[in-house]
Amino acid sequence: MESQALANAIWAVAKRDHKDKAFIDDLLVAAMWRPSGNLGRWCLPKLDRFNAQGLANTIWALATLDYHDHAFMGALLAAAKPKLHSFTTQNLSNTAWALATLDCHDHAAFMDDLLVEAKPKLSSFKAQELSNMAWALATLDYHDHAAFMDDLLVEPSPSSFMGALLVEAKPKLSSFKAQELSNMAWALATLDYHDHAAFMGALLEEAKINLRGFNIIDVHQMSIAIAKLNIKDADFTRALEARRAQLGIRK
């Protein structure tokens, strides 16, 4: 099977939510493993023929399918690394999301490179892409080297990746959906970004407008963020508690 056909097949399986591990194993074995049958030896030359979109789609698909294989993911990322410059904003965001979803904490060097490519493109990131990227960094407990400086500032510093992300996200908050708002708040709390009052104030204003769209997970994440960031907003707290009651959530 050709590399593009393989990438398309894996993507299609994920879009259909066909979580049959045996079927996926057979698909990857037939297309990529060496004839020796040694399941630990991936055919890297075939992966090298994947284009950027095919690599990003395959990484996203494996996360969507909850398919864990350390050796294959390592080979995928090795093939993707030299092509990160060709990744679109969606490719970059989806790849970060996938690594976080699959709990891939041991690929910090790859994440470093991914963020280097993503940072100058942040102005082109859509709301979901910004939120997913923030969620991924928090899930992976990823702190870039300049992040500690942000704790000294009222406004986020663009010198750190997360700081630059917040700068780009703030004027786009009105286009964030409920889940994207709660994910962003949870990410800030998880990464201990305590001192961004202006950004959090703007986020909470949008959250008030979108509270009817908050589900149980959104309410839970926002509650965690408010408590951890020590936010004192009585109006929002009351509104959030009202939404909690509507959803029948017990404290």
PDB file of N, CA and C in Angstrom, residues 1 3 5-7 9-11 13 20-34 39 41-43 46-47 50 58 61-62 65 67-69 72-73 76:
ATOM      1  N   MET A   1       0.845  -1.188   0.000  1.00  0.00           N
ATOM      2  CA  MET A   1       0.000   0.000   0.000  1.00  0.00           C
ATOM      3  C   MET A   1       0.883   1.241   0.000  1.00  0.00           C
ATOM      4  N   SER A   3       2.123   5.135   0.612  1.00  0.00           N
ATOM      5  CA  SER A   3       2.084   5.911   1.850  1.00  0.00           C
ATOM      6  C   SER A   3       0.838   6.790   1.946  1.00  0.00           C
ATOM      7  N   ALA A   5      -2.069   6.358   0.479  1.00  0.00           N
ATOM      8  CA  ALA A   5      -3.237   5.500   0.657  1.00  0.00           C
ATOM      9  C   ALA A   5      -3.329   5.007   2.094  1.00  0.00           C
ATOM     10  N   LEU A   6      -2.179   4.681   2.690  1.00  0.00           N
ATOM     11  CA  LEU A   6      -2.165   4.242   4.082  1.00  0.00           C
ATOM     12  C   LEU A   6      -2.653   5.355   5.004  1.00  0.00           C
ATOM     13  N   ALA A   7      -2.104   6.558   4.832  1.00  0.00           N
ATOM     14  CA  ALA A   7      -2.514   7.675   5.672  1.00  0.00           C
ATOM     15  C   ALA A   7      -4.008   7.928   5.538  1.00  0.00           C
ATOM     16  N   ALA A   9      -6.297   5.753   4.690  1.00  0.00           N
ATOM     17  CA  ALA A   9      -7.036   4.632   5.272  1.00  0.00           C
ATOM     18  C   ALA A   9      -7.116   4.759   6.793  1.00  0.00           C
ATOM     19  N   ILE A  10      -5.989   5.101   7.426  1.00  0.00           N
ATOM     20  CA  ILE A  10      -5.986   5.255   8.883  1.00  0.00           C
ATOM     21  C   ILE A  10      -6.897   6.418   9.293  1.00  0.00           C
ATOM     22  N   TRP A  11      -6.821   7.512   8.544  1.00  0.00           N
ATOM     23  CA  TRP A  11      -7.664   8.670   8.825  1.00  0.00           C
ATOM     24  C   TRP A  11      -9.138   8.303   8.701  1.00  0.00           C
ATOM     25  N   VAL A  13     -10.533   5.343   9.028  1.00  0.00           N
ATOM     26  CA  VAL A  13     -10.904   4.461  10.136  1.00  0.00           C
ATOM     27  C   VAL A  13     -11.192   5.287  11.391  1.00  0.00           C
ATOM     28  N   ASP A  20     -11.174  -0.971  16.320  1.00  0.00           N
ATOM     29  CA  ASP A  20     -10.895  -2.404  16.295  1.00  0.00           C
ATOM     30  C   ASP A  20      -9.386  -2.559  16.183  1.00  0.00           C
ATOM     31  N   LYS A  21      -8.731  -2.795  17.321  1.00  0.00           N
ATOM     32  CA  LYS A  21      -7.274  -2.821  17.343  1.00  0.00           C
ATOM     33  C   LYS A  21      -6.705  -3.891  16.414  1.00  0.00           C
ATOM     34  N   ALA A  22      -7.348  -5.042  16.347  1.00  0.00           N
ATOM     35  CA  ALA A  22      -6.846  -6.104  15.480  1.00  0.00           C
ATOM     36  C   ALA A  22      -6.860  -5.657  14.022  1.00  0.00           C
ATOM     37  N   PHE A  23      -7.920  -4.973  13.634  1.00  0.00           N
ATOM     38  CA  PHE A  23      -8.016  -4.484  12.252  1.00  0.00           C
ATOM     39  C   PHE A  23      -6.931  -3.452  11.970  1.00  0.00           C
ATOM     40  N   ILE A  24      -6.721  -2.534  12.925  1.00  0.00           N
ATOM     41  CA  ILE A  24      -5.693  -1.506  12.745  1.00  0.00           C
ATOM     42  C   ILE A  24      -4.316  -2.154  12.694  1.00  0.00           C
ATOM     43  N   ASP A  25      -4.086  -3.145  13.564  1.00  0.00           N
ATOM     44  CA  ASP A  25      -2.816  -3.872  13.539  1.00  0.00           C
ATOM     45  C   ASP A  25      -2.568  -4.480  12.162  1.00  0.00           C
ATOM     46  N   ASP A  26      -3.600  -5.136  11.636  1.00  0.00           N
ATOM     47  CA  ASP A  26      -3.451  -5.787  10.332  1.00  0.00           C
ATOM     48  C   ASP A  26      -3.169  -4.763   9.243  1.00  0.00           C
ATOM     49  N   LEU A  27      -3.834  -3.618   9.325  1.00  0.00           N
ATOM     50  CA  LEU A  27      -3.628  -2.564   8.327  1.00  0.00           C
ATOM     51  C   LEU A  27      -2.187  -2.072   8.357  1.00  0.00           C
ATOM     52  N   LEU A  28      -1.675  -1.823   9.553  1.00  0.00           N
ATOM     53  CA  LEU A  28      -0.312  -1.308   9.671  1.00  0.00           C
ATOM     54  C   LEU A  28       0.736  -2.373   9.358  1.00  0.00           C
ATOM     55  N   VAL A  29       0.449  -3.608   9.734  1.00  0.00           N
ATOM     56  CA  VAL A  29       1.383  -4.698   9.430  1.00  0.00           C
ATOM     57  C   VAL A  29       1.522  -4.853   7.922  1.00  0.00           C
ATOM     58  N   ALA A  30       0.404  -4.902   7.235  1.00  0.00           N
ATOM     59  CA  ALA A  30       0.418  -5.110   5.785  1.00  0.00           C
ATOM     60  C   ALA A  30       1.116  -3.968   5.057  1.00  0.00           C
ATOM     61  N   ALA A  31       0.986  -2.781   5.584  1.00  0.00           N
ATOM     62  CA  ALA A  31       1.489  -1.615   4.871  1.00  0.00           C
ATOM     63  C   ALA A  31       2.898  -1.200   5.267  1.00  0.00           C
ATOM     64  N   MET A  32       3.314  -1.479   6.524  1.00  0.00           N
ATOM     65  CA  MET A  32       4.501  -0.803   7.007  1.00  0.00           C
ATOM     66  C   MET A  32       5.561  -1.685   7.644  1.00  0.00           C
ATOM     67  N   TRP A  33       5.193  -2.784   8.241  1.00  0.00           N
ATOM     68  CA  TRP A  33       6.228  -3.575   8.904  1.00  0.00           C
ATOM     69  C   TRP A  33       7.072  -4.348   7.903  1.00  0.00           C
ATOM     70  N   ARG A  34       8.287  -4.600   8.258  1.00  0.00           N
ATOM     71  CA  ARG A  34       9.197  -5.332   7.380  1.00  0.00           C
ATOM     72  C   ARG A  34       8.715  -6.782   7.222  1.00  0.00           C
ATOM     73  N   LEU A  39       7.694  -7.118  14.883  1.00  0.00           N
ATOM     74  CA  LEU A  39       6.777  -6.010  15.082  1.00  0.00           C
ATOM     75  C   LEU A  39       7.448  -4.775  15.669  1.00  0.00           C
ATOM     76  N   ARG A  41      10.242  -3.509  14.439  1.00  0.00           N
ATOM     77  CA  ARG A  41      11.077  -2.860  13.419  1.00  0.00           C
ATOM     78  C   ARG A  41      10.180  -2.225  12.371  1.00  0.00           C
ATOM     79  N   TRP A  42       9.937  -0.932  12.538  1.00  0.00           N
ATOM     80  CA  TRP A  42       9.056  -0.226  11.614  1.00  0.00           C
ATOM     81  C   TRP A  42       9.820   0.165  10.357  1.00  0.00           C
ATOM     82  N   CYS A  43       9.104   0.179   9.243  1.00  0.00           N
ATOM     83  CA  CYS A  43       9.716   0.496   7.963  1.00  0.00           C
ATOM     84  C   CYS A  43       9.793   2.015   7.806  1.00  0.00           C
ATOM     85  N   LYS A  46       9.278   4.036   4.429  1.00  0.00           N
ATOM     86  CA  LYS A  46       7.916   4.317   3.976  1.00  0.00           C
ATOM     87  C   LYS A  46       7.344   5.530   4.692  1.00  0.00           C
ATOM     88  N   LEU A  47       7.576   5.653   5.982  1.00  0.00           N
ATOM     89  CA  LEU A  47       7.104   6.816   6.720  1.00  0.00           C
ATOM     90  C   LEU A  47       7.739   8.090   6.175  1.00  0.00           C
ATOM     91  N   PHE A  50       5.735   9.835   3.604  1.00  0.00           N
ATOM     92  CA  PHE A  50       4.503  10.544   3.971  1.00  0.00           C
ATOM     93  C   PHE A  50       4.740  12.045   3.838  1.00  0.00           C
ATOM     94  N   THR A  58      -2.167  10.895  10.398  1.00  0.00           N
ATOM     95  CA  THR A  58      -1.915   9.585  11.006  1.00  0.00           C
ATOM     96  C   THR A  58      -1.738   9.716  12.518  1.00  0.00           C
ATOM     97  N   ALA A  61      -5.116  10.405  13.936  1.00  0.00           N
ATOM     98  CA  ALA A  61      -5.970   9.224  13.869  1.00  0.00           C
ATOM     99  C   ALA A  61      -5.657   8.236  14.986  1.00  0.00           C
ATOM    100  N   LEU A  62      -4.367   8.008  15.251  1.00  0.00           N
ATOM    101  CA  LEU A  62      -3.993   7.062  16.298  1.00  0.00           C
ATOM    102  C   LEU A  62      -4.483   7.527  17.665  1.00  0.00           C
ATOM    103  N   LEU A  65      -8.256   7.030  17.835  1.00  0.00           N
ATOM    104  CA  LEU A  65      -8.546   5.603  18.010  1.00  0.00           C
ATOM    105  C   LEU A  65      -8.017   5.049  19.330  1.00  0.00           C
ATOM    106  N   TYR A  67      -5.006   4.412  20.089  1.00  0.00           N
ATOM    107  CA  TYR A  67      -4.088   3.342  19.684  1.00  0.00           C
ATOM    108  C   TYR A  67      -2.695   3.665  20.205  1.00  0.00           C
ATOM    109  N   HIS A  68      -2.214   2.849  21.135  1.00  0.00           N
ATOM    110  CA  HIS A  68      -0.919   3.084  21.773  1.00  0.00           C
ATOM    111  C   HIS A  68       0.125   2.117  21.232  1.00  0.00           C
ATOM    112  N   ASP A  69       1.156   2.668  20.634  1.00  0.00           N
ATOM    113  CA  ASP A  69       2.316   1.860  20.232  1.00  0.00           C
ATOM    114  C   ASP A  69       3.530   2.776  20.253  1.00  0.00           C
ATOM    115  N   PHE A  72       5.922   2.714  17.095  1.00  0.00           N
ATOM    116  CA  PHE A  72       5.368   3.326  15.894  1.00  0.00           C
ATOM    117  C   PHE A  72       5.267   4.833  16.047  1.00  0.00           C
ATOM    118  N   MET A  73       4.832   5.303  17.224  1.00  0.00           N
ATOM    119  CA  MET A  73       4.741   6.746  17.432  1.00  0.00           C
ATOM    120  C   MET A  73       6.124   7.382  17.338  1.00  0.00           C
ATOM    121  N   LEU A  76       6.920   7.662  13.729  1.00  0.00           N
ATOM    122  CA  LEU A  76       6.114   8.719  13.116  1.00  0.00           C
ATOM    123  C   LEU A  76       6.696  10.099  13.411  1.00  0.00           C
TER     124      LEU A  76
END
